[in-house]
Structures are given as structure tokens and as C-alpha cells.
Amino acid sequence: MWRAGLLVVTLCAPLTLAQFPRVCMSPEVLRSGQSGRGQCVAISADNMRYGPQYPYTGRDDREMWPLRFFNRTCQCNGNFSGFDCGKCKHGLTGPNCDQSVPVVRKNIMDMSQVEKQNFVNALDQAKRTTHPDLVIVIRRYPEVFGPDGNTPQFENISIYNYFVWSHYYSVSNTYLGPDQPTFESIDFSHEGPGFVTWHRFHLLQLEKDMQNMLGNPTFALPYWNFAIGGSECDICTDDLMGARSSFDLNSISSNSLFSQWRVVCESVEDYDTLGTICNSTETAPIRRNPAGNVARPMVQRLPEPKDVLDCLELKTFDTPPFYSTSSESFRNTIEGYSAPQGAYDPVIRSLHNLAHLFLNGTGGQTHLSPNDPIFVLLHTFTDAIFDEWLSRHQPGQVVYPEENAPIGHNRRFNMVPFWPPVTNAEMFVVAPANLGYSYEVEWPSPSFTLSEIITIAIVGAVIVVTVVGGIIACALRARSYRSSEALEPLLGETFRRYSEDDRRLDKSQSVV
């Protein structure tokens, strides 16, 4: 996960004994000896109590992340970011990172054919491009120095495969030693309040990496509105994420370039028996059969638009035990362990979880799911719902649990395995104002409840009766008036005459 020489080149100090970082080679820096971009600081790791789901201490490299590996990091000033403070925060560019650029995530179905093709090509390029900054660790810390004690166990990996690997690393079981079963009830990115914040940064990092790869700071990941109901995958076409193969219902059509993709982190057996962490080796092709799980009718249909609206109406971010059993929790509902209206039901799978299970293949397995590029589009829409909830309810960070969430999910926990460290709290903010991106979304209009329909019908009926009654009364009055008028002489005594006498008698009146 960390590049050699990562920390020694970050501050551009006069006594740095390393190659010269490109970002520091300016006249101002060379004269002053300081870049002004940041400083080296001690890492602060969350030490608040976490929930009872994980009963161990000191058994897992991810505890108190990332202190098992590093105890110092760069703290960037102003709008600078990155492991060496050499990049700009999201949505900013320029030498001083003070120029705003629009990063707008759109519905992929509303994009032009050229935009769709550019996105697909960019994903494929990320799959084939070695990550320029990050490497992955392939052994636990006790074996990280290799058999000879001097060969660090790290590997290069592509930009997209790093995206896959980081998700895998966050969900891996805890290795308890030879001849012992691994501990499974641990997950640093799911089944807790950090689900929305972890995946938000996960996407943000991929988007930033692809912007750098393309040299385009406005590049934005699109989203898939999976809440369309029905049993058809509308983005499973050859010009997008790949149609179904006509030869194998569980495969992607050979007309799609994604049929050539191979997965990483497929086998978990080596970790269970040896503690070996996933490496960069690619193995089997992506599998996918949307709505094809005949054994589970519930996952043969996508979520409905109303499910999103019901979820957005939930007022509480999360509820004890801050886990997959929480009820009336927005987080547990958007994650999909509760019904869209918020009630926990162990049988239910909705929204995010239902969309994954609907794909029925690589995308339906937690440790493998990012290998299917639909994962990106599925999670950008999940993040759009999260951002809309934040905008509507304006909860403030106080609603995010500071303690007693599952390990990895407390407010100030550094999310595993991101580097430099970033806490859950840093992602619990409205995106356009704080994270440099926004969504173009048309949220469905709420439908009326039965009681609202009855009330509207009654009020409408009263209005109709009133209007009709008024019309009838006016018609009868007009008819009566015309009848009496027809019996009077045109110049009867009741009408004013045009005469000098009248004008003379009352000059203050106008003659009508």
C-alpha cells in the first residue's frame, strides 16, 4: 500500500536525503527550503470503545489503523492533498490548488454515446495502468519483511485492481494462526455506520486516480439509478457494462471489452490457512447473470423508486447497536439490511444489498464485488442517496456514533486501508460544499398515501358540489331577472330619463 521512500520526501526540507520530489522543485521552495504544502505529524488513531462484534485485541493489522505500519504521516495545508501533499483536493486544480473545476456525476443512461464510450475506455485504461503512487501489501505484518528479513512483501498493482484490493482488505477475516479458523465477524467497510463514509472515500480515490491518469480534473464517475424496478439490467448492454453472453447465461458478451477482464482476490482459502493477503494475480473472468437466481425470487427484481423516497424520509442516521441489525436507521436501510421504511427484518434485502444480489455473480460476493465494474455505478448512486439525505436533514457530525460502533466504524476511526489516513468523520459532510463533486439527479416524486387520496377525493367532491351549486343558483337568478325585465316598458318610470329637468334637479349625479 505504501511506496518506498514515502515519508522521507514529503516536506522538502534542506536535509532531505532522497531524490527531489517534483512538486518541490520551484524557486520559492529551493530558496526557503520549505514547500508550505504540509508538515510531518504523528498519526492519531481512534481509541474509543467499539462494539462487541470483535472480541480481540492485537490480533489484526487493521486495529488502530495504520499504527501497525506507520506512526507519522503528512498533514497537508490549505487545498493540497496526497501522500506527499503534492496534489490538490478534489474539485480543485492549478499550481496553488485554488482553481475550482466542476466534477459532476451524471446518470450514465443520460450521457451521450461518446461520453459512455469514453467512460468505458477510461475504466479499461485504469485496469491496465499501474498505480503511480501506491503498492499493496501481500503478507501480514509479522511476515512483511520476507523470508530473509530484508525483502518487503509489497507488489505493484493497477489503478482499478487497487480499487478492488482495498475493498477486499477491508472485509477480510482475522487470521488467528495456523490450524485455527479465521474470525469472520469483522468488516471495516460494511454492517456499520462507516458503510456510507468508507465507500464514499473509496469512490473518491478511484475518481481522483482516474483524473490524474487521464490528465482531466473534471472527469467524474457516473451513476446507475438501480431503483427502477423490474427484472432487467438496463446498463447491461455491450456499449456500457456488457450484455449477457448468448453462449453462457453467467458470462458477459464477447462484444464487450469487460468480457476480457479477470478478477483479483478470488481465493480466500490461502488467507484462511496461511494468512496470505490477496496479491495482484488475475484469475477467472467476471461472472454475471442479472435476475438469474431462481432459488431466491426476492432478488430477481431491482428496488423501486419509492424505496429510495421511503429511505430518504428516515430521520435518524443510525441506531444501536450500529450494526446490520439496527432498526429505523437510515444507514442500515440504504445498506439494505432493513426494509425501505426502516424496520429491520433478517429476511429483507433492499436497496444497495438488493442491487448487488440482483447481479447474481461476481458483483454479489462481498470480497469480489468491485471486480465487476458495475460496482462503481451502483455505489455512486448509493452515495448520491447518502448525499441527498445529508442535504435534506442537515444532521451534523454529532449524530455519527463516536463510540460503540463495530471496529472500524467509530466517528474518528481511520478507514482501512486508506493512506494517508482519513477518518469516517471527514466523509460525513455534504459533498458539493466540502468534497468537490456533485450529482445531477432527478429524485422521483412521492406518491400519495391511501388516507391522502381519500382526503383529496373528499375535498375535491366538496369543491365540485359547491361550484355546481353556485352555477345553478346564478343561472336561476339570471333567469328570474330576465323574466321580470321582459314585463316592464323600456321607458318605465323606474328608469332615469335623459332630460334637462333631471340634470337640473341633481347636478351632482352622473347620467347613466
Short mmCIF file of C-alpha atoms in Angstrom, two decimals:
data_model
loop_
_atom_site.label_atom_id
_atom_site.label_comp_id
_atom_site.label_asym_id
_atom_site.label_seq_id
_atom_site.Cartn_x
_atom_site.Cartn_y
_atom_site.Cartn_z
CA MET A 1 0.00 0.00 0.00
CA TRP A 2 2.89 2.35 0.51
CA ARG A 3 5.59 3.38 -1.86
CA ALA A 4 9.23 3.14 -0.82
CA GLY A 5 10.59 6.43 0.50
CA LEU A 6 7.07 7.67 1.11
CA LEU A 7 7.72 9.72 4.20
CA VAL A 8 11.23 11.00 3.69
CA VAL A 9 10.41 13.14 0.67
CA THR A 10 7.28 14.86 1.84
CA LEU A 11 8.43 18.05 3.47
CA CYS A 12 11.07 19.35 1.04
CA ALA A 13 13.36 20.16 3.98
CA PRO A 14 17.01 21.13 3.33
CA LEU A 15 18.38 17.95 4.90
CA THR A 16 16.18 15.51 2.97
CA LEU A 17 18.34 12.55 1.96
CA ALA A 18 16.37 11.33 -1.05
CA GLN A 19 15.50 12.13 -4.63
CA PHE A 20 13.94 15.53 -5.19
CA PRO A 21 10.12 15.49 -5.28
CA ARG A 22 8.91 17.13 -8.48
CA VAL A 23 6.36 19.26 -6.64
CA CYS A 24 9.12 20.87 -4.58
CA MET A 25 11.32 22.00 -7.46
CA SER A 26 10.34 25.67 -7.65
CA PRO A 27 12.46 28.77 -6.95
CA GLU A 28 10.38 29.61 -3.87
CA VAL A 29 10.88 26.19 -2.31
CA LEU A 30 14.56 26.00 -3.18
CA ARG A 31 15.22 29.42 -1.61
CA SER A 32 13.20 28.78 1.54
CA GLY A 33 13.82 25.08 1.99
CA GLN A 34 10.11 24.60 2.78
CA SER A 35 7.26 23.85 0.39
CA GLY A 36 4.47 25.28 2.50
CA ARG A 37 2.31 22.36 1.38
CA GLY A 38 2.32 20.48 4.66
CA GLN A 39 4.22 19.02 7.57
CA CYS A 40 5.04 15.64 9.06
CA VAL A 41 2.89 14.83 12.09
CA ALA A 42 2.24 11.92 14.42
CA ILE A 43 -0.68 9.73 13.41
CA SER A 44 -3.69 9.85 15.68
CA ALA A 45 -5.68 6.61 15.83
CA ASP A 46 -9.13 6.14 17.33
CA ASN A 47 -9.03 4.66 20.82
CA MET A 48 -12.73 4.87 21.70
CA ARG A 49 -14.59 1.72 22.65
CA TYR A 50 -16.02 -0.25 19.78
CA GLY A 51 -18.91 -2.71 19.74
CA PRO A 52 -18.83 -6.33 20.93
CA GLN A 53 -18.70 -7.91 17.47
CA TYR A 54 -14.88 -8.13 17.51
CA PRO A 55 -13.62 -9.64 20.81
CA TYR A 56 -9.84 -9.49 20.21
CA THR A 57 -7.03 -7.00 20.74
CA GLY A 58 -3.70 -7.01 18.97
CA ARG A 59 -4.56 -9.85 16.61
CA ASP A 60 -5.30 -7.89 13.45
CA ASP A 61 -3.06 -5.49 11.47
CA ARG A 62 -6.06 -3.22 10.88
CA GLU A 63 -6.70 -2.41 14.53
CA MET A 64 -5.80 1.20 15.41
CA TRP A 65 -5.15 1.73 11.72
CA PRO A 66 -2.47 2.36 10.47
CA LEU A 67 -0.20 2.26 13.53
CA ARG A 68 0.91 -1.31 12.89
CA PHE A 69 2.76 0.02 9.82
CA PHE A 70 3.36 3.76 10.29
CA ASN A 71 3.27 6.29 13.11
CA ARG A 72 3.82 9.50 11.12
CA THR A 73 2.20 11.00 8.04
CA CYS A 74 1.85 14.20 6.05
CA GLN A 75 -0.65 16.79 7.19
CA CYS A 76 -1.40 18.98 4.18
CA ASN A 77 -2.02 22.72 4.32
CA GLY A 78 -4.79 24.59 2.54
CA ASN A 79 -6.09 22.85 -0.56
CA PHE A 80 -3.16 20.48 -1.00
CA SER A 81 -3.60 16.72 -0.61
CA GLY A 82 -1.99 13.37 -1.31
CA PHE A 83 0.64 11.23 0.40
CA ASP A 84 3.23 13.98 -0.18
CA CYS A 85 0.82 16.95 -0.30
CA GLY A 86 1.74 17.15 -3.98
CA LYS A 87 -1.80 17.04 -5.30
CA CYS A 88 -4.92 19.20 -5.00
CA LYS A 89 -8.08 18.45 -3.12
CA HIS A 90 -10.92 17.09 -5.19
CA GLY A 91 -12.57 19.69 -7.43
CA LEU A 92 -9.52 21.99 -7.42
CA THR A 93 -6.59 22.46 -9.76
CA GLY A 94 -3.76 24.86 -10.58
CA PRO A 95 -0.24 25.36 -9.16
CA ASN A 96 -1.67 26.61 -5.87
CA CYS A 97 -4.76 24.36 -5.93
CA ASP A 98 -7.04 27.40 -5.88
CA GLN A 99 -8.90 27.00 -9.18
CA SER A 100 -12.31 25.29 -8.98
CA VAL A 101 -13.26 22.72 -11.60
CA PRO A 102 -16.71 21.11 -11.99
CA VAL A 103 -16.87 17.41 -11.12
CA VAL A 104 -20.47 16.42 -11.82
CA ARG A 105 -21.61 12.81 -11.54
CA LYS A 106 -24.41 12.10 -14.01
CA ASN A 107 -26.85 9.29 -14.70
CA ILE A 108 -25.00 7.07 -17.16
CA MET A 109 -28.23 6.50 -19.08
CA ASP A 110 -28.45 10.24 -19.80
CA MET A 111 -24.92 10.50 -21.19
CA SER A 112 -24.19 10.77 -24.89
CA GLN A 113 -22.82 7.80 -26.78
CA VAL A 114 -19.41 9.46 -26.90
CA GLU A 115 -19.46 10.09 -23.13
CA LYS A 116 -20.42 6.49 -22.47
CA GLN A 117 -17.63 5.18 -24.67
CA ASN A 118 -15.09 7.49 -23.06
CA PHE A 119 -16.07 6.25 -19.61
CA VAL A 120 -15.85 2.58 -20.59
CA ASN A 121 -12.45 3.19 -22.19
CA ALA A 122 -11.23 5.05 -19.10
CA LEU A 123 -12.20 2.11 -16.86
CA ASP A 124 -10.33 -0.27 -19.14
CA GLN A 125 -7.30 2.01 -19.10
CA ALA A 126 -7.38 2.07 -15.28
CA LYS A 127 -7.48 -1.73 -15.28
CA ARG A 128 -4.27 -1.80 -17.33
CA THR A 129 -2.36 1.14 -15.79
CA THR A 130 -0.01 0.55 -12.85
CA HIS A 131 -0.87 2.78 -9.91
CA PRO A 132 1.79 5.52 -9.88
CA ASP A 133 1.74 6.11 -6.11
CA LEU A 134 0.52 3.03 -4.24
CA VAL A 135 1.58 -0.60 -3.88
CA ILE A 136 -0.18 -3.38 -1.98
CA VAL A 137 0.97 -5.49 0.94
CA ILE A 138 0.68 -9.24 0.32
CA ARG A 139 1.54 -10.58 3.77
CA ARG A 140 0.56 -9.79 7.33
CA TYR A 141 2.91 -7.56 9.29
CA PRO A 142 4.77 -10.43 11.05
CA GLU A 143 5.88 -11.70 7.60
CA VAL A 144 6.05 -8.36 5.81
CA PHE A 145 9.89 -8.33 5.71
CA GLY A 146 10.01 -11.60 3.78
CA PRO A 147 11.78 -14.92 4.46
CA ASP A 148 15.21 -13.26 4.61
CA GLY A 149 14.00 -10.43 6.86
CA ASN A 150 15.01 -7.85 4.26
CA THR A 151 12.57 -8.25 1.35
CA PRO A 152 9.40 -6.22 1.97
CA GLN A 153 6.33 -8.09 0.77
CA PHE A 154 4.70 -5.48 -1.49
CA GLU A 155 3.61 -5.55 -5.13
CA ASN A 156 2.66 -3.12 -7.85
CA ILE A 157 -0.96 -3.18 -8.90
CA SER A 158 -3.12 -1.42 -11.48
CA ILE A 159 -5.28 1.58 -10.55
CA TYR A 160 -8.52 -0.39 -10.88
CA ASN A 161 -7.20 -3.53 -9.23
CA TYR A 162 -6.05 -1.42 -6.28
CA PHE A 163 -9.67 -0.28 -6.01
CA VAL A 164 -10.65 -3.97 -5.83
CA TRP A 165 -7.85 -4.91 -3.44
CA SER A 166 -8.59 -2.14 -0.92
CA HIS A 167 -12.21 -3.34 -0.67
CA TYR A 168 -11.01 -6.93 -0.20
CA TYR A 169 -8.55 -5.89 2.51
CA SER A 170 -11.29 -4.08 4.42
CA VAL A 171 -13.57 -7.14 4.57
CA SER A 172 -11.00 -9.92 5.18
CA ASN A 173 -11.37 -12.21 8.17
CA THR A 174 -8.97 -12.01 11.11
CA TYR A 175 -6.21 -14.58 10.90
CA LEU A 176 -5.78 -16.27 14.28
CA GLY A 177 -2.85 -18.50 13.48
CA PRO A 178 -2.01 -21.91 11.94
CA ASP A 179 -4.62 -24.63 12.41
CA GLN A 180 -7.14 -22.13 13.77
CA PRO A 181 -10.25 -20.95 11.94
CA THR A 182 -10.20 -17.30 10.96
CA PHE A 183 -12.56 -14.92 12.75
CA GLU A 184 -15.34 -13.95 10.35
CA SER A 185 -17.45 -11.40 12.26
CA ILE A 186 -15.35 -8.43 11.26
CA ASP A 187 -15.84 -5.92 8.45
CA PHE A 188 -14.26 -2.49 8.29
CA SER A 189 -16.48 -1.22 5.46
CA HIS A 190 -19.91 -2.84 5.89
CA GLU A 191 -22.53 -3.52 8.56
CA GLY A 192 -21.93 -0.29 10.45
CA PRO A 193 -22.17 3.49 10.15
CA GLY A 194 -18.90 3.57 8.23
CA PHE A 195 -20.56 1.83 5.27
CA VAL A 196 -21.54 5.14 3.66
CA THR A 197 -18.37 7.04 4.59
CA TRP A 198 -15.95 4.24 3.65
CA HIS A 199 -17.46 3.67 0.21
CA ARG A 200 -17.64 7.42 -0.36
CA PHE A 201 -13.87 7.76 0.02
CA HIS A 202 -13.32 4.53 -1.91
CA LEU A 203 -15.05 6.12 -4.93
CA LEU A 204 -13.36 9.47 -4.36
CA GLN A 205 -9.93 7.87 -4.52
CA LEU A 206 -10.72 5.99 -7.74
CA GLU A 207 -12.16 9.13 -9.32
CA LYS A 208 -9.06 11.13 -8.34
CA ASP A 209 -6.71 8.40 -9.59
CA MET A 210 -8.54 8.31 -12.93
CA GLN A 211 -8.47 12.12 -13.20
CA ASN A 212 -4.69 12.01 -12.76
CA MET A 213 -4.38 9.13 -15.22
CA LEU A 214 -6.41 10.99 -17.85
CA GLY A 215 -4.95 14.41 -17.08
CA ASN A 216 -8.53 15.65 -16.73
CA PRO A 217 -9.53 17.15 -13.35
CA THR A 218 -13.19 17.34 -14.43
CA PHE A 219 -13.54 13.59 -15.02
CA ALA A 220 -16.46 12.26 -12.97
CA LEU A 221 -17.74 8.77 -12.24
CA PRO A 222 -21.34 8.38 -13.46
CA TYR A 223 -24.03 6.53 -11.53
CA TRP A 224 -26.57 3.81 -12.21
CA ASN A 225 -30.05 4.50 -10.90
CA PHE A 226 -30.73 0.94 -9.83
CA ALA A 227 -34.09 1.87 -8.25
CA ILE A 228 -36.07 1.33 -11.43
CA GLY A 229 -37.94 -1.84 -10.51
CA GLY A 230 -38.36 -4.77 -12.84
CA SER A 231 -36.02 -7.61 -13.70
CA GLU A 232 -33.98 -6.00 -16.48
CA CYS A 233 -30.46 -4.61 -16.09
CA ASP A 234 -30.69 -1.51 -18.28
CA ILE A 235 -26.92 -0.86 -18.20
CA CYS A 236 -26.06 -4.45 -19.15
CA THR A 237 -25.52 -3.64 -22.81
CA ASP A 238 -22.39 -4.04 -24.89
CA ASP A 239 -21.89 -0.28 -25.22
CA LEU A 240 -21.97 0.03 -21.41
CA MET A 241 -21.21 -2.66 -18.83
CA GLY A 242 -21.62 -5.72 -21.02
CA ALA A 243 -24.64 -7.69 -22.23
CA ARG A 244 -25.32 -11.29 -21.31
CA SER A 245 -23.41 -13.83 -23.37
CA SER A 246 -25.53 -15.75 -25.85
CA PHE A 247 -23.42 -18.85 -25.15
CA ASP A 248 -23.28 -18.76 -21.34
CA LEU A 249 -26.01 -17.08 -19.27
CA ASN A 250 -23.50 -16.44 -16.48
CA SER A 251 -20.93 -14.67 -18.66
CA ILE A 252 -20.52 -11.29 -20.33
CA SER A 253 -20.90 -10.98 -24.09
CA SER A 254 -17.65 -11.21 -26.04
CA ASN A 255 -18.68 -7.96 -27.77
CA SER A 256 -17.94 -6.12 -24.50
CA LEU A 257 -14.36 -5.35 -23.51
CA PHE A 258 -15.34 -6.29 -19.94
CA SER A 259 -15.53 -9.91 -21.08
CA GLN A 260 -11.73 -9.72 -21.19
CA TRP A 261 -11.42 -8.57 -17.57
CA ARG A 262 -10.11 -11.01 -15.00
CA VAL A 263 -10.70 -10.82 -11.27
CA VAL A 264 -8.23 -10.42 -8.40
CA CYS A 265 -8.66 -11.58 -4.80
CA GLU A 266 -10.81 -14.52 -5.85
CA SER A 267 -9.49 -17.10 -3.40
CA VAL A 268 -9.83 -16.62 0.33
CA GLU A 269 -8.60 -20.10 1.25
CA ASP A 270 -4.93 -19.09 1.30
CA TYR A 271 -5.65 -16.40 3.84
CA ASP A 272 -7.68 -18.75 5.99
CA THR A 273 -4.88 -21.31 6.10
CA LEU A 274 -1.69 -19.27 5.66
CA GLY A 275 -2.57 -15.66 6.39
CA THR A 276 -1.60 -14.76 2.83
CA ILE A 277 -3.20 -11.50 1.70
CA CYS A 278 -4.55 -11.15 -1.83
CA ASN A 279 -1.92 -10.17 -4.39
CA SER A 280 -2.23 -8.70 -7.88
CA THR A 281 -2.68 -12.02 -9.70
CA GLU A 282 -5.68 -12.08 -12.04
CA THR A 283 -7.61 -15.33 -12.39
CA ALA A 284 -11.15 -16.06 -13.64
CA PRO A 285 -13.38 -13.85 -15.80
CA ILE A 286 -16.21 -11.77 -14.35
CA ARG A 287 -19.47 -13.71 -13.84
CA ARG A 288 -22.89 -12.07 -14.01
CA ASN A 289 -26.47 -13.28 -14.53
CA PRO A 290 -28.88 -10.44 -13.63
CA ALA A 291 -32.14 -11.66 -12.05
CA GLY A 292 -30.94 -15.22 -12.61
CA ASN A 293 -31.05 -16.52 -9.05
CA VAL A 294 -34.17 -18.65 -9.34
CA ALA A 295 -33.62 -20.02 -5.83
CA ARG A 296 -34.30 -16.56 -4.37
CA PRO A 297 -37.28 -14.85 -6.06
CA MET A 298 -36.81 -11.83 -3.79
CA VAL A 299 -33.55 -10.88 -5.54
CA GLN A 300 -34.89 -11.26 -9.07
CA ARG A 301 -36.18 -7.68 -9.10
CA LEU A 302 -34.44 -4.34 -8.61
CA PRO A 303 -35.52 -1.84 -5.94
CA GLU A 304 -38.41 0.51 -6.73
CA PRO A 305 -38.27 4.35 -6.89
CA LYS A 306 -40.49 4.53 -3.80
CA ASP A 307 -37.88 2.56 -1.84
CA VAL A 308 -35.46 5.46 -2.24
CA LEU A 309 -38.05 8.02 -1.16
CA ASP A 310 -39.00 5.98 1.91
CA CYS A 311 -35.33 5.64 2.85
CA LEU A 312 -34.72 9.39 2.47
CA GLU A 313 -37.59 10.15 4.85
CA LEU A 314 -35.90 8.32 7.74
CA LYS A 315 -34.71 10.98 10.17
CA THR A 316 -32.15 9.01 12.23
CA PHE A 317 -28.74 8.30 10.74
CA ASP A 318 -28.05 5.16 12.77
CA THR A 319 -29.35 3.39 15.84
CA PRO A 320 -27.82 0.97 18.39
CA PRO A 321 -26.21 -1.49 18.04
CA PHE A 322 -24.97 0.39 14.93
CA TYR A 323 -24.83 -2.92 13.11
CA SER A 324 -26.70 -4.87 10.45
CA THR A 325 -29.48 -5.49 13.00
CA SER A 326 -30.24 -1.79 13.56
CA SER A 327 -33.83 -0.66 13.02
CA GLU A 328 -35.18 2.75 11.94
CA SER A 329 -31.64 3.54 10.78
CA PHE A 330 -31.05 5.40 7.51
CA ARG A 331 -27.63 3.78 7.20
CA ASN A 332 -28.85 0.23 7.71
CA THR A 333 -31.72 0.89 5.31
CA ILE A 334 -29.61 2.29 2.47
CA GLU A 335 -27.13 -0.53 3.02
CA GLY A 336 -30.06 -2.90 2.60
CA TYR A 337 -30.47 -4.89 5.80
CA SER A 338 -33.75 -3.17 6.68
CA ALA A 339 -36.96 -2.63 4.77
CA PRO A 340 -37.04 0.67 2.82
CA GLN A 341 -39.29 2.13 5.53
CA GLY A 342 -36.66 1.40 8.18
CA ALA A 343 -37.89 -1.70 10.02
CA TYR A 344 -35.21 -4.36 10.49
CA ASP A 345 -36.11 -7.77 9.12
CA PRO A 346 -33.49 -10.55 8.93
CA VAL A 347 -35.08 -11.84 5.71
CA ILE A 348 -35.12 -8.49 3.92
CA ARG A 349 -32.53 -7.35 1.41
CA SER A 350 -33.23 -3.94 -0.10
CA LEU A 351 -31.62 -1.02 -1.93
CA HIS A 352 -27.79 -1.43 -2.08
CA ASN A 353 -27.76 -5.08 -0.98
CA LEU A 354 -30.62 -6.00 -3.30
CA ALA A 355 -28.91 -4.38 -6.30
CA HIS A 356 -25.74 -6.40 -5.61
CA LEU A 357 -27.64 -9.67 -5.19
CA PHE A 358 -29.67 -8.96 -8.33
CA LEU A 359 -26.44 -9.10 -10.37
CA ASN A 360 -26.05 -12.74 -9.28
CA GLY A 361 -22.37 -13.40 -9.78
CA THR A 362 -19.08 -11.65 -9.08
CA GLY A 363 -20.94 -8.49 -8.07
CA GLY A 364 -22.96 -10.37 -5.47
CA GLN A 365 -19.96 -11.56 -3.43
CA THR A 366 -18.62 -9.04 -0.94
CA HIS A 367 -14.90 -9.75 -1.27
CA LEU A 368 -15.12 -9.92 -5.08
CA SER A 369 -17.81 -7.40 -5.96
CA PRO A 370 -15.63 -4.45 -7.14
CA ASN A 371 -14.16 -6.69 -9.85
CA ASP A 372 -17.40 -6.15 -11.74
CA PRO A 373 -17.26 -2.51 -12.87
CA ILE A 374 -20.99 -2.17 -12.25
CA PHE A 375 -19.88 -1.85 -8.60
CA VAL A 376 -18.68 1.70 -9.36
CA LEU A 377 -22.03 2.80 -10.80
CA LEU A 378 -24.03 1.05 -8.10
CA HIS A 379 -22.08 2.77 -5.34
CA THR A 380 -22.12 6.23 -6.87
CA PHE A 381 -25.93 6.09 -6.76
CA THR A 382 -25.80 4.81 -3.18
CA ASP A 383 -23.55 7.78 -2.39
CA ALA A 384 -25.98 10.13 -4.18
CA ILE A 385 -28.76 8.94 -1.86
CA PHE A 386 -26.47 9.46 1.15
CA ASP A 387 -25.59 12.97 -0.01
CA GLU A 388 -29.26 13.82 -0.59
CA TRP A 389 -30.08 12.59 2.93
CA LEU A 390 -27.34 14.81 4.37
CA SER A 391 -28.65 17.80 2.40
CA ARG A 392 -32.26 17.28 3.46
CA HIS A 393 -31.69 16.59 7.15
CA GLN A 394 -28.50 18.61 7.89
CA PRO A 395 -27.68 16.30 10.83
CA GLY A 396 -24.18 17.46 11.83
CA GLN A 397 -21.43 15.06 12.87
CA VAL A 398 -22.88 14.69 16.36
CA VAL A 399 -25.32 12.06 15.03
CA TYR A 400 -22.45 9.85 13.88
CA PRO A 401 -21.55 7.48 16.76
CA GLU A 402 -18.30 8.42 18.46
CA GLU A 403 -18.00 5.00 20.12
CA ASN A 404 -19.62 1.56 20.42
CA ALA A 405 -19.88 1.06 16.67
CA PRO A 406 -18.25 -2.10 15.25
CA ILE A 407 -14.48 -1.88 14.94
CA GLY A 408 -13.57 0.47 12.10
CA HIS A 409 -16.85 2.35 12.25
CA ASN A 410 -16.43 4.89 15.06
CA ARG A 411 -16.52 8.54 14.02
CA ARG A 412 -12.77 9.12 14.31
CA PHE A 413 -11.53 5.73 13.13
CA ASN A 414 -9.03 5.93 10.25
CA MET A 415 -10.72 3.99 7.47
CA VAL A 416 -8.90 0.79 6.43
CA PRO A 417 -6.70 0.67 4.33
CA PHE A 418 -6.56 4.24 3.03
CA TRP A 419 -3.35 6.25 3.02
CA PRO A 420 -2.83 9.00 4.08
CA PRO A 421 -5.24 8.32 6.96
CA VAL A 422 -8.78 9.64 6.60
CA THR A 423 -11.50 9.33 9.24
CA ASN A 424 -15.16 8.48 8.87
CA ALA A 425 -15.99 11.97 10.14
CA GLU A 426 -14.16 13.60 7.21
CA MET A 427 -16.58 11.95 4.79
CA PHE A 428 -19.72 12.72 6.80
CA VAL A 429 -20.28 16.05 5.04
CA VAL A 430 -22.35 17.37 2.12
CA ALA A 431 -20.27 16.67 -0.98
CA PRO A 432 -20.67 19.79 -3.19
CA ALA A 433 -19.53 22.21 -0.48
CA ASN A 434 -16.84 20.01 1.07
CA LEU A 435 -15.61 17.26 -1.24
CA GLY A 436 -15.55 18.92 -4.65
CA TYR A 437 -18.18 16.95 -6.54
CA SER A 438 -21.95 16.99 -7.05
CA TYR A 439 -24.72 14.87 -8.53
CA GLU A 440 -27.21 15.51 -11.30
CA VAL A 441 -30.20 13.57 -10.03
CA GLU A 442 -33.94 13.85 -10.57
CA TRP A 443 -35.46 12.28 -7.48
CA PRO A 444 -38.87 10.64 -8.03
CA SER A 445 -41.91 12.50 -6.73
CA PRO A 446 -43.63 10.99 -3.69
CA SER A 447 -46.90 9.18 -4.34
CA PHE A 448 -49.95 9.84 -2.18
CA THR A 449 -50.94 7.53 0.66
CA LEU A 450 -54.42 5.97 0.81
CA SER A 451 -55.52 8.43 3.50
CA GLU A 452 -54.19 11.34 1.44
CA ILE A 453 -56.06 10.06 -1.63
CA ILE A 454 -59.32 9.78 0.37
CA THR A 455 -58.85 13.28 1.80
CA ILE A 456 -58.14 14.74 -1.64
CA ALA A 457 -61.22 12.97 -3.07
CA ILE A 458 -63.48 14.32 -0.31
CA VAL A 459 -62.17 17.86 -0.66
CA GLY A 460 -62.47 17.63 -4.43
CA ALA A 461 -66.07 16.41 -4.17
CA VAL A 462 -66.99 19.26 -1.82
CA ILE A 463 -65.43 21.78 -4.21
CA VAL A 464 -67.29 20.28 -7.20
CA VAL A 465 -70.64 20.33 -5.34
CA THR A 466 -70.05 23.92 -4.24
CA VAL A 467 -69.11 25.08 -7.74
CA VAL A 468 -72.03 23.26 -9.39
CA GLY A 469 -74.44 24.60 -6.77
CA GLY A 470 -73.15 28.13 -7.33
CA ILE A 471 -73.57 27.80 -11.08
CA ILE A 472 -77.16 26.56 -10.72
CA ALA A 473 -78.04 29.37 -8.28
CA CYS A 474 -76.60 32.01 -10.61
CA ALA A 475 -78.46 30.54 -13.57
CA LEU A 476 -81.80 30.58 -11.69
CA ARG A 477 -81.24 34.16 -10.51
CA ALA A 478 -80.38 35.30 -14.04
CA ARG A 479 -83.46 33.60 -15.45
CA SER A 480 -85.71 35.25 -12.87
CA TYR A 481 -84.16 38.63 -13.61
CA ARG A 482 -84.72 38.28 -17.36
CA SER A 483 -88.35 37.27 -16.81
CA SER A 484 -89.19 40.33 -14.69
CA GLU A 485 -87.32 42.59 -17.08
CA ALA A 486 -89.37 41.38 -20.03
CA LEU A 487 -92.65 42.57 -18.35
CA GLU A 488 -91.55 46.21 -17.88
CA PRO A 489 -91.79 49.02 -20.50
CA LEU A 490 -88.45 50.11 -21.89
CA LEU A 491 -89.00 53.66 -20.62
CA GLY A 492 -90.87 52.94 -17.42
CA GLU A 493 -90.93 55.37 -14.51
CA THR A 494 -88.22 53.41 -12.66
CA PHE A 495 -85.59 54.28 -15.28
CA ARG A 496 -83.75 57.53 -15.44
CA ARG A 497 -84.60 59.73 -18.41
CA TYR A 498 -82.24 61.95 -20.28
CA SER A 499 -83.90 65.31 -19.56
CA GLU A 500 -82.95 68.79 -18.53
CA ASP A 501 -85.18 68.52 -15.51
CA ASP A 502 -83.23 65.58 -14.12
CA ARG A 503 -79.93 67.27 -14.63
CA ARG A 504 -81.20 70.44 -13.11
CA LEU A 505 -82.61 68.73 -10.04
CA ASP A 506 -79.47 66.75 -9.21
CA LYS A 507 -76.31 68.07 -10.86
CA SER A 508 -74.09 66.02 -8.62
CA GLN A 509 -75.10 62.78 -10.27
CA SER A 510 -73.74 61.45 -13.47
CA VAL A 511 -76.30 60.42 -16.00
CA VAL A 512 -76.08 56.74 -16.69
#
